[in-house]
Coordinates of C-alpha atoms (C1' of nucleotides) in Angstrom, one line a residue:
Chain W
X220 CA 0.0 0.1 -0.1
X221 CA 1.5 3.3 -0.9
X222 CA 1.4 6.4 1.0
X223 CA -1.5 8.1 -0.8
X224 CA -3.4 4.8 0.1
X225 CA -2.9 5.1 3.9
X226 CA -2.7 8.4 3.9
X227 CA -7.0 7.9 2.6
X228 CA -7.2 5.0 4.6
X229 CA -6.4 7.3 8.5
X230 CA -9.2 9.2 5.9
X231 CA -11.7 6.7 6.2
X232 CA -11.6 6.9 2.7
X233 CA -11.4 3.1 0.9
X234 CA -10.1 3.5 -2.8
X235 CA -9.2 1.6 -6.0
X236 CA -5.4 1.1 -6.6
X237 CA -4.9 3.4 -9.6
X238 CA -2.7 6.4 -9.2
X239 CA -3.7 9.9 -10.8
X240 CA -1.6 8.9 -14.2
X241 CA -3.6 5.8 -15.0
X242 CA -7.0 7.5 -14.1
X243 CA -5.6 10.2 -17.2
X244 CA -4.3 7.4 -19.3
X245 CA -8.2 5.2 -19.2
X246 CA -10.5 8.4 -19.2
X247 CA -8.5 9.0 -22.6
X248 CA -10.1 6.5 -24.9
X249 CA -13.5 6.9 -23.0
X250 CA -13.4 11.0 -24.0
X251 CA -12.5 10.3 -27.7
X252 CA -15.5 8.2 -27.9
X253 CA -18.3 10.1 -26.5
X254 CA -16.4 13.0 -28.6
X255 CA -17.1 10.6 -32.1
X256 CA -20.8 9.4 -30.9
X257 CA -21.6 13.3 -30.1
X258 CA -25.3 14.0 -29.4
X259 CA -28.5 15.1 -30.9
X260 CA -29.5 18.5 -31.0
X261 CA -32.9 20.1 -32.9
X262 CA -32.0 22.8 -35.1
X263 CA -35.2 24.0 -35.8
X264 CA -36.0 24.1 -32.2
X265 CA -32.5 27.1 -31.7
X266 CA -33.1 28.6 -34.9
X267 CA -37.0 29.3 -33.8
X268 CA -36.0 30.8 -30.6
X269 CA -33.1 32.7 -32.6
X270 CA -34.8 34.2 -34.5
X271 CA -38.1 35.3 -31.4
X272 CA -35.6 36.6 -29.4
X273 CA -33.8 38.1 -32.4
X274 CA -37.1 40.6 -32.6
X275 CA -37.3 41.0 -28.8
X276 CA -33.4 42.2 -28.8
X277 CA -34.6 44.7 -32.1
X278 CA -37.3 45.7 -29.8
X279 CA -35.3 46.6 -26.6
X280 CA -32.3 47.8 -28.9
X281 CA -35.2 51.0 -29.8
X282 CA -36.6 50.9 -26.4
X283 CA -33.0 51.1 -25.0
X284 CA -31.9 54.5 -28.0
X285 CA -35.5 56.2 -27.0
X286 CA -34.9 55.8 -22.6
X287 CA -30.7 56.8 -23.1
X288 CA -32.0 59.9 -25.4
X289 CA -29.0 58.7 -28.4
X290 CA -27.7 55.6 -30.5
X291 CA -24.8 54.2 -30.0
X292 CA -22.8 50.5 -29.5
X293 CA -25.0 48.6 -27.0
X294 CA -23.1 45.9 -26.8
X295 CA -19.8 48.7 -26.2
X296 CA -19.2 48.7 -22.5
X297 CA -17.0 51.3 -23.0
X298 CA -19.5 53.9 -24.8
X299 CA -22.0 52.0 -22.0
X300 CA -20.0 54.0 -19.4
X301 CA -20.3 56.6 -21.1
X302 CA -23.9 56.9 -21.1
X303 CA -25.3 55.3 -18.2
X304 CA -22.6 57.8 -16.4
X305 CA -21.8 60.8 -18.6
X306 CA -24.5 61.6 -19.9
X307 CA -27.4 60.0 -17.6
X308 CA -25.5 60.8 -14.4
X309 CA -26.0 57.5 -12.8
X310 CA -24.5 57.3 -9.5
X311 CA -21.6 55.3 -9.6
X312 CA -20.7 55.1 -5.8
X313 CA -20.3 51.8 -4.6
X314 CA -19.7 50.3 -7.6
X315 CA -16.4 48.1 -8.7
X316 CA -14.3 49.8 -10.9
X317 CA -12.6 48.2 -13.7
X318 CA -8.8 49.2 -15.5
X319 CA -10.8 51.1 -18.1
X320 CA -13.2 52.9 -15.6
X321 CA -16.9 52.0 -13.8
X322 CA -17.7 48.6 -14.7
X323 CA -20.7 48.1 -16.4
X324 CA -21.2 44.4 -15.4
X325 CA -24.7 42.8 -14.2
X326 CA -23.8 42.7 -10.7
X327 CA -23.1 46.3 -10.5
X328 CA -25.8 47.6 -12.6
X329 CA -28.4 46.1 -10.9
X330 CA -27.4 47.9 -7.6
X331 CA -28.5 51.4 -9.6
X332 CA -31.2 49.7 -11.1
X333 CA -34.1 51.4 -9.3
X334 CA -32.5 55.4 -11.0
X335 CA -33.2 54.8 -14.1
X336 CA -35.5 52.3 -16.3
X337 CA -32.8 51.6 -18.9
X338 CA -31.4 49.7 -16.4
X339 CA -34.1 47.2 -16.5
X340 CA -33.8 47.0 -20.6
X341 CA -30.1 47.1 -20.6
X342 CA -30.2 43.4 -18.5
X343 CA -32.7 41.9 -21.1
X344 CA -30.5 43.2 -23.5
X345 CA -27.4 41.6 -23.0
X346 CA -29.4 38.4 -21.5
X347 CA -30.9 38.0 -25.2
X348 CA -27.5 38.5 -27.0
X349 CA -24.7 36.0 -24.6
X350 CA -28.0 33.6 -26.0
X351 CA -28.1 34.4 -29.7
X352 CA -24.4 35.1 -30.1
X353 CA -23.4 32.7 -28.2
X354 CA -25.4 29.4 -28.4
X355 CA -28.4 30.2 -30.6
X356 CA -26.6 30.7 -33.9
X357 CA -23.6 29.0 -33.4
X358 CA -24.3 25.6 -32.4
X359 CA -26.8 24.1 -35.3
X360 CA -23.7 25.0 -37.4
X361 CA -21.9 22.6 -36.0
X362 CA -23.7 19.4 -36.0
X363 CA -22.5 16.8 -38.3
X364 CA -24.9 14.8 -41.4
X365 CA -27.0 13.4 -38.4
X366 CA -27.5 16.3 -36.4
X367 CA -25.5 15.7 -34.1
X368 CA -23.0 17.9 -32.1
X369 CA -19.0 16.4 -31.4
X370 CA -17.2 18.3 -28.8
X371 CA -13.9 18.0 -28.2
X372 CA -12.6 17.5 -24.2
X373 CA -9.2 18.6 -23.0
X374 CA -7.5 17.5 -19.7
X375 CA -5.2 20.3 -19.2
X376 CA -6.6 21.9 -16.3
X377 CA -4.4 23.7 -13.0
X378 CA -7.2 20.9 -10.9
X379 CA -7.5 17.8 -13.2
X380 CA -11.1 18.9 -14.4
X381 CA -12.0 18.3 -17.7
X382 CA -12.8 21.2 -20.4
X383 CA -14.9 21.7 -23.2
X384 CA -15.0 23.2 -26.8
X385 CA -15.1 24.2 -30.0
X386 CA -18.4 23.7 -28.9
X387 CA -17.9 24.1 -25.4
X388 CA -20.9 21.2 -24.0
X389 CA -20.5 22.2 -20.4
X390 CA -21.6 25.5 -20.2
X391 CA -24.9 25.0 -22.0
X392 CA -27.3 27.8 -20.0
X393 CA -29.6 26.2 -17.8
X394 CA -31.2 28.9 -15.4
X395 CA -32.7 32.4 -16.2
X396 CA -36.0 31.9 -18.8
X397 CA -34.9 30.2 -22.0
X398 CA -32.5 27.9 -20.5
X399 CA -34.8 25.2 -20.5
X400 CA -35.9 25.9 -24.1
X401 CA -32.5 25.7 -24.9
X402 CA -31.8 22.0 -23.3
X403 CA -34.5 20.9 -24.5
X404 CA -32.6 20.9 -28.2
X405 CA -30.3 18.1 -26.8
X406 CA -31.8 15.4 -27.3
X407 CA -31.7 11.7 -27.3
X408 CA -31.5 9.0 -30.5
X409 CA -34.9 8.1 -31.8
X410 CA -36.2 4.9 -29.4
X411 CA -33.8 6.4 -27.0
X412 CA -33.9 8.2 -23.6
X413 CA -31.2 10.9 -22.1
X414 CA -30.3 9.6 -18.2
X415 CA -28.5 12.4 -17.0
X416 CA -27.0 11.5 -13.5
X417 CA -25.4 13.9 -10.7
X418 CA -23.3 13.8 -7.9
X419 CA -25.3 15.6 -4.9
X420 CA -23.2 18.2 -3.6
X421 CA -19.7 16.4 -4.1
X422 CA -17.4 19.3 -3.6
X423 CA -18.9 19.2 0.2
X424 CA -18.6 16.1 1.3
X425 CA -15.0 15.2 -0.4
X426 CA -14.4 18.7 2.1
X427 CA -16.5 16.7 5.2
X428 CA -14.6 13.8 4.5
X429 CA -10.5 15.6 3.9
X430 CA -11.3 17.9 7.1
X431 CA -12.7 14.8 9.3
X432 CA -15.3 17.3 10.1
X433 CA -17.1 16.4 12.9
X434 CA -20.7 18.3 12.5
X435 CA -20.8 18.0 8.7
X436 CA -19.8 14.3 8.4
X437 CA -23.1 13.9 10.8
X438 CA -25.2 15.6 9.4
X439 CA -24.8 13.7 6.1
X440 CA -24.3 10.4 7.4
X441 CA -28.0 11.4 8.8
X442 CA -28.5 12.8 5.6
X443 CA -29.7 15.9 6.7
X444 CA -30.6 19.4 5.6
X445 CA -26.7 20.2 5.6
X446 CA -27.6 24.0 3.9
X447 CA -30.2 24.3 7.1
X448 CA -27.7 23.5 9.2
X449 CA -25.3 25.5 8.8
X450 CA -28.2 27.8 8.3
X451 CA -28.8 27.2 12.8
X452 CA -25.2 27.3 13.7
X453 CA -24.5 31.0 11.2
X454 CA -27.5 32.2 13.0
X455 CA -28.2 30.6 16.4
X456 CA -31.0 29.3 16.0
X457 CA -32.9 26.0 16.0
X458 CA -32.2 23.6 12.9
X459 CA -36.9 24.3 12.5
X460 CA -37.1 27.2 12.9
X461 CA -34.7 28.3 9.4
X462 CA -36.6 30.3 6.8
X463 CA -35.9 30.0 3.2
X464 CA -33.8 33.3 3.0
X465 CA -31.6 32.3 5.8
X466 CA -31.1 28.9 3.9
X467 CA -30.1 30.4 1.1
X468 CA -27.6 32.9 2.7
X469 CA -26.2 29.6 4.9
X470 CA -25.7 27.9 1.5
X471 CA -23.8 30.8 -0.2
X472 CA -21.8 30.0 2.7
X473 CA -21.0 26.5 2.6
X474 CA -20.2 27.5 -1.3
X475 CA -18.3 29.9 -0.6
X476 CA -15.6 28.0 2.2
X477 CA -14.5 25.9 -0.5
X478 CA -13.3 28.6 -2.4
X479 CA -11.1 30.6 0.6
X480 CA -13.9 32.8 0.6
X481 CA -13.4 36.3 2.8
X482 CA -16.0 38.0 4.4
X483 CA -15.9 40.8 1.4
X484 CA -15.9 38.3 -1.1
X485 CA -19.5 37.1 1.4
X486 CA -20.2 40.6 1.5
X487 CA -20.6 41.2 -2.0
X488 CA -21.8 38.3 -3.6
X489 CA -24.7 38.5 -0.8
X490 CA -25.4 42.1 -0.8
X491 CA -24.7 42.4 3.0
X492 CA -22.2 44.1 5.2
X493 CA -18.8 42.9 5.6
X494 CA -19.5 42.7 9.4
X495 CA -22.1 40.8 9.2
X496 CA -20.5 38.3 6.5
X497 CA -17.1 38.6 8.7
X498 CA -20.2 37.3 11.5
X499 CA -21.9 34.3 9.1
X500 CA -17.7 33.0 8.5
X501 CA -16.8 33.8 12.3
X502 CA -20.2 31.3 13.4
X503 CA -19.7 28.9 10.4
X504 CA -15.9 28.0 11.5
X505 CA -17.5 27.6 15.2
X506 CA -19.3 24.8 14.6
X507 CA -17.1 23.8 11.3
X508 CA -13.6 22.9 13.2
X509 CA -12.9 20.6 11.2
X510 CA -13.3 22.5 8.4
X511 CA -10.9 26.0 9.6
X512 CA -8.3 23.4 10.6
X513 CA -8.3 21.7 7.2
X514 CA -8.4 25.5 5.3
X515 CA -4.5 26.3 7.5
X516 CA -3.7 22.2 7.0
X517 CA -3.5 23.4 3.5
X518 CA -2.5 27.0 3.7
X519 CA 0.3 25.7 5.8
X520 CA 1.6 22.7 3.7
X521 CA 1.2 24.5 0.2
X522 CA 4.0 27.5 1.9
X523 CA 6.2 24.4 2.2
X524 CA 6.1 21.9 0.1
X525 CA 5.3 24.5 -3.0
X526 CA 2.5 22.3 -4.1
X527 CA -1.1 20.7 -2.9
X528 CA -2.7 17.3 -4.0
X529 CA -5.1 15.5 -4.1
X530 CA -6.5 11.7 -2.2
X531 CA -5.7 10.5 -6.2
X532 CA -2.1 12.5 -6.3
X533 CA -3.4 14.7 -8.7
X534 CA -0.5 17.7 -7.5
X535 CA -1.0 21.5 -8.6
X536 CA 2.2 24.1 -7.5
X537 CA 1.6 27.2 -6.4
X538 CA 4.6 28.8 -7.4
X539 CA 4.4 32.1 -6.2
X540 CA 2.3 31.0 -2.3
X541 CA 4.8 32.7 -0.6
X542 CA 5.3 36.0 -3.1
X543 CA 5.5 38.7 -0.6
X544 CA 3.1 40.0 -3.0
X545 CA 0.3 39.9 -0.2
X546 CA -2.7 39.2 -3.3
X547 CA -0.7 37.0 -5.2
X548 CA -0.1 34.9 -2.4
X549 CA -3.1 35.0 -1.1
X550 CA -4.7 34.2 -4.5
X551 CA -2.4 30.9 -4.3
X552 CA -3.5 30.3 -0.7
X553 CA -6.9 30.1 -1.8
X554 CA -6.5 27.8 -4.9
X555 CA -4.0 25.6 -2.2
X556 CA -7.4 25.3 -0.6
X557 CA -9.9 25.0 -3.7
X558 CA -8.0 22.1 -5.5
X559 CA -7.8 19.0 -3.1
X560 CA -11.1 18.9 -3.5
X561 CA -12.2 20.2 -7.2
X562 CA -9.5 18.0 -7.9
X563 CA -10.8 14.8 -6.1
X564 CA -14.2 15.0 -7.0
X565 CA -12.9 15.6 -10.9
X566 CA -11.0 12.0 -10.4
X567 CA -14.0 10.4 -9.0
X568 CA -16.1 11.8 -12.2
X569 CA -13.7 10.5 -14.1
X570 CA -13.1 7.0 -12.2
X571 CA -16.8 6.3 -12.6
X572 CA -17.0 7.1 -16.6
X573 CA -14.3 4.7 -16.7
X574 CA -15.8 1.8 -14.1
X575 CA -19.6 2.9 -16.7
X576 CA -17.7 2.7 -19.5
X577 CA -16.9 -0.9 -19.0
X578 CA -19.9 -2.5 -17.9
X579 CA -21.5 -0.4 -21.4
X580 CA -19.7 -2.6 -23.2
X581 CA -21.0 -5.7 -21.2
X582 CA -24.6 -4.3 -21.6
X583 CA -24.3 -4.3 -25.3
X584 CA -22.1 -6.7 -26.0
X585 CA -25.4 -9.2 -23.7
X586 CA -27.5 -7.3 -26.4
X587 CA -25.8 -7.6 -29.6
X588 CA -28.0 -9.1 -32.2
X589 CA -30.7 -8.1 -31.2
X590 CA -31.6 -5.5 -33.8
X591 CA -31.4 -2.3 -31.6
X592 CA -30.8 0.8 -33.4
X593 CA -29.1 2.5 -30.7
X594 CA -27.1 1.2 -27.9
X595 CA -26.1 1.9 -24.3
X596 CA -23.7 4.9 -24.3
X597 CA -22.3 7.5 -22.7
X598 CA -22.0 11.0 -24.4
X599 CA -21.7 14.1 -22.3
X600 CA -19.4 14.9 -19.0
X601 CA -20.4 17.8 -17.0
X602 CA -18.5 18.1 -14.2
X603 CA -20.0 17.0 -10.9
X604 CA -22.6 15.1 -14.5
X605 CA -22.7 12.2 -16.7
X606 CA -25.3 12.7 -19.4
X607 CA -26.8 8.7 -21.2
X608 CA -28.2 7.6 -24.1
X609 CA -30.3 4.2 -24.1
X610 CA -32.7 2.0 -25.6
X611 CA -36.2 3.2 -24.6
X612 CA -37.0 0.1 -22.6
X613 CA -33.6 -0.7 -21.0
X614 CA -33.6 2.9 -19.8
X615 CA -34.6 2.2 -16.3
X616 CA -32.1 -0.4 -15.6
X617 CA -29.1 1.9 -17.5
X618 CA -29.6 4.4 -15.1
X619 CA -29.8 2.2 -11.9
X620 CA -26.8 1.0 -12.9
X621 CA -24.8 4.4 -13.3
X622 CA -26.3 5.8 -10.4
X623 CA -25.1 2.4 -8.7
X624 CA -21.2 3.1 -10.1
X625 CA -21.4 6.8 -9.8
X626 CA -22.4 6.0 -5.5
X627 CA -19.4 3.3 -4.8
X628 CA -16.3 4.2 -7.2
X629 CA -15.2 5.2 -4.1
X630 CA -16.4 4.8 -0.3
X631 CA -15.9 8.1 1.6
X632 CA -16.6 9.3 5.5
X633 CA -20.1 9.8 4.4
X634 CA -22.1 8.9 1.8
X635 CA -22.2 9.9 -1.8
X636 CA -25.2 10.2 -3.2
X637 CA -26.4 10.9 -7.3
X638 CA -29.1 12.1 -8.1
X639 CA -30.8 10.6 -11.5
X640 CA -33.5 11.4 -14.6
X641 CA -34.7 9.4 -17.6
X642 CA -35.6 11.8 -20.3
X643 CA -36.4 13.0 -24.1
X644 CA -34.1 15.1 -23.6
X645 CA -31.4 17.1 -21.6
X646 CA -34.1 19.6 -20.2
X647 CA -36.8 16.5 -18.9
X648 CA -33.7 14.4 -17.7
X649 CA -32.5 16.6 -15.4
Chain N
dA150 C1' -4.5 40.6 -28.2
dA151 C1' -6.3 42.8 -24.5
dC152 C1' -10.7 43.8 -22.2
dT153 C1' -15.7 43.4 -20.4
dA154 C1' -18.9 40.7 -20.7
dG155 C1' -21.4 36.3 -19.1
dG156 C1' -22.4 31.2 -20.0
dC157 C1' -21.9 26.3 -16.8
dT158 C1' -20.0 23.4 -12.6
Chain Q
dG27 C1' -2.4 51.2 0.1
dT28 C1' -5.0 47.3 -2.7
dA29 C1' -7.4 43.0 -2.9
dT30 C1' -10.9 40.6 -1.5
dA31 C1' -14.8 33.6 -4.4
dA32 C1' -12.3 28.1 -7.9
dG33 C1' -12.2 26.5 -12.4
dC34 C1' -13.3 26.5 -17.7
dC35 C1' -14.8 28.7 -23.0
dT36 C1' -16.8 31.7 -26.2
dA37 C1' -18.3 36.6 -27.7
dG38 C1' -17.8 41.7 -29.5
dT39 C1' -15.1 45.6 -28.6
dT40 C1' -11.1 48.6 -28.8
dG41 C1' -6.4 49.9 -30.4

DNA sequence: AACTAGGCT
DNA sequence: GTATAAGCCTAGTTG
């Protein structure tokens, strides 16, 4: 048994004896096959939506010109800032600045949305123009003769995650007014269903385990509402009394913790006072002392060794961790906190894909010569999610196998949970 | 090519 | 005094 195995065992982790290099070797052919298979795209659906949104975009353009009293390039942040802050004299206090001037990012403009009706128009314009120019227009042009879309996966990331490009199928819209419509254009082959399996809070479960955090391990072990538990802790109330708003704050705290978020960052994210954010974080660490120790351990390990690593040994070197420029060093300290968590999640996903690929071969071998037009096969992966397609009559069974594979490819000190969906398209299968 | 913005996990 | 939440990819503007 090697060092990593011993270390993992002390954390209550039972993992396959495989190195990060071996994982990466074995995932490659799986990815190449997924790229070749591709996923069905309903081009007509996207084109129709593009046409509809383009009409709305034109309306908004006219309304913005009228509200401002001038015509300008709405897509130019420079011209936008000039119109809002020089011509209309909207207040800039409290707004972030970029290198070139006052930021016109949506997060900043929404702070002054009550100052002028044009802000709402601009935000809607930006939303539509993003969807049209990045997704609705380009994607239909990229399909093959069978109306299938093929991405390219890369592994040269700093944490071990995969990335996807040309087109990037890991950032297809899902939120907002049109997210569902866009996802619905990603479809299963005829006679097949899409099967979507998502790791539930995988990074939080990993950090609970790596940090040996007692309260969090117990909460996950009892299958409790982790965000409600956090809310109770940071607001000093009973779990039963947690409101929806308090739970939302707690969710943001849980989310931010694996990124090394500061009180300032949390205050920005939630639109609250820095002092309030600081209190929440303090209360959080009072409950989760294991998490606090883990963060400090990772930072000091990075300072000493110059790198951090995942449980399978993927390393990230942090050459500037000892920089005398404080914000440079602090930036790498946050990377030191996050990378072992994000990287371990990536490895678990890859392991599950490798194992599932083997199981799919067995499934398909068994069904050879039975006249099925579409084999059960892996199509996409999005960081904590795997998308498959399988013949309708097999979908339930394949889904169960997928869920089982993902949940048991590694045993951690907290249960690993996977949510499963089956449907004709990517919207319905979620 | 740099910068700004914004889509996803 | 400066910065402040990790990791990606793509599109449009600017010079």
